[in-house]
Short mmCIF file of C-alpha atoms in Angstrom, two decimals:
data_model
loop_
_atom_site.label_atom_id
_atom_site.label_comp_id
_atom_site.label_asym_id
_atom_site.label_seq_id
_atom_site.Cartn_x
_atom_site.Cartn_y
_atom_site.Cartn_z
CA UNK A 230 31.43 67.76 -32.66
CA UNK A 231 30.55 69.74 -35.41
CA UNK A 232 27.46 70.05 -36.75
CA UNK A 233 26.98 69.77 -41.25
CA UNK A 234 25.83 73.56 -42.98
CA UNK A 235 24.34 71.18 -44.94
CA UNK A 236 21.87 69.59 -42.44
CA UNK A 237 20.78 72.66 -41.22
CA UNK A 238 19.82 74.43 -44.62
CA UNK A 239 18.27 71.11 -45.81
CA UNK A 240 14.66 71.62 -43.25
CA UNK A 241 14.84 75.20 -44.19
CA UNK A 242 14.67 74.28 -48.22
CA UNK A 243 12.12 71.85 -47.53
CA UNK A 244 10.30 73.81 -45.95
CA UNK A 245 10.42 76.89 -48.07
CA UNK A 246 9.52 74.49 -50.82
CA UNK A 247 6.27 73.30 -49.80
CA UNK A 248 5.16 76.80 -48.68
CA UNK A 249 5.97 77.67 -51.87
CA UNK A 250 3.97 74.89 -53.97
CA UNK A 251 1.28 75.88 -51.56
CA UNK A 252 1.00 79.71 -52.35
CA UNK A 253 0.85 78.44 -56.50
CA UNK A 254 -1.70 76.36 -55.87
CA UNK A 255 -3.76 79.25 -53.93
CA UNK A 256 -3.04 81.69 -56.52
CA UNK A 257 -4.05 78.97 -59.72
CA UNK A 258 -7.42 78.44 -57.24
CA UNK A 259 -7.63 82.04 -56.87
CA UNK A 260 -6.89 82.76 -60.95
CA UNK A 261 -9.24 80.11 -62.28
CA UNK A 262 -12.86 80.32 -63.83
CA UNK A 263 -15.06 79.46 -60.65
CA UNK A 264 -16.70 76.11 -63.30
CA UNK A 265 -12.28 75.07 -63.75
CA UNK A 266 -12.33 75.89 -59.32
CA UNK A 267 -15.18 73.86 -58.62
CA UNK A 268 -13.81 70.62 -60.80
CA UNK A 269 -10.55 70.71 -59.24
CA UNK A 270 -11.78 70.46 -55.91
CA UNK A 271 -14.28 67.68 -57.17
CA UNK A 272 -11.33 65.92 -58.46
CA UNK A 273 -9.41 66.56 -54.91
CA UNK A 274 -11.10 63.24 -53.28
CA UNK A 275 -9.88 61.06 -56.47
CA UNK A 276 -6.70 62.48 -56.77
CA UNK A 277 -5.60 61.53 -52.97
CA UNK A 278 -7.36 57.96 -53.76
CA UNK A 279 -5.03 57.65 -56.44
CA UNK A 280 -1.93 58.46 -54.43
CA UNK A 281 -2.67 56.54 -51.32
CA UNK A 282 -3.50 53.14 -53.66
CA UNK A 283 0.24 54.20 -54.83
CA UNK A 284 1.72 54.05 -51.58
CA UNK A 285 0.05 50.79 -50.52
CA UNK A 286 1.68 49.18 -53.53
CA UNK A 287 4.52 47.16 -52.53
CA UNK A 288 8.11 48.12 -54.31
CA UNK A 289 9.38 45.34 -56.31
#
């Protein structure tokens, strides 16, 4: 049995991918006006509120 290139670059590419969306986000946090930091991180608890009522949703 052999095993797909494919499946084994995919968890790689994934995982690159969300270390990189992390280190943007760090360096935006990092870049920003403390007064711009401080509202994001407010908005932070709203934000995940938002996306979790979005999941709950059912798909029609």
């Amino acid at each position: 049995m052999t095993i797909d290139p494919t499946l084994l670059v995919l968890p790689l590419i994934l995982v690159v991918g969300i270390v990189f969306a992390a280190v943007v986000c760090i360096v935006a946090l990092c870049r920003a006006n403390r007064s711009d930091t401080v509202a994001v991180v407010r908005a932070l608890p709203e934000l995940a509120a938002t996306f979790l009522r979005y999941r709950r949703r059912s798909r029609r």
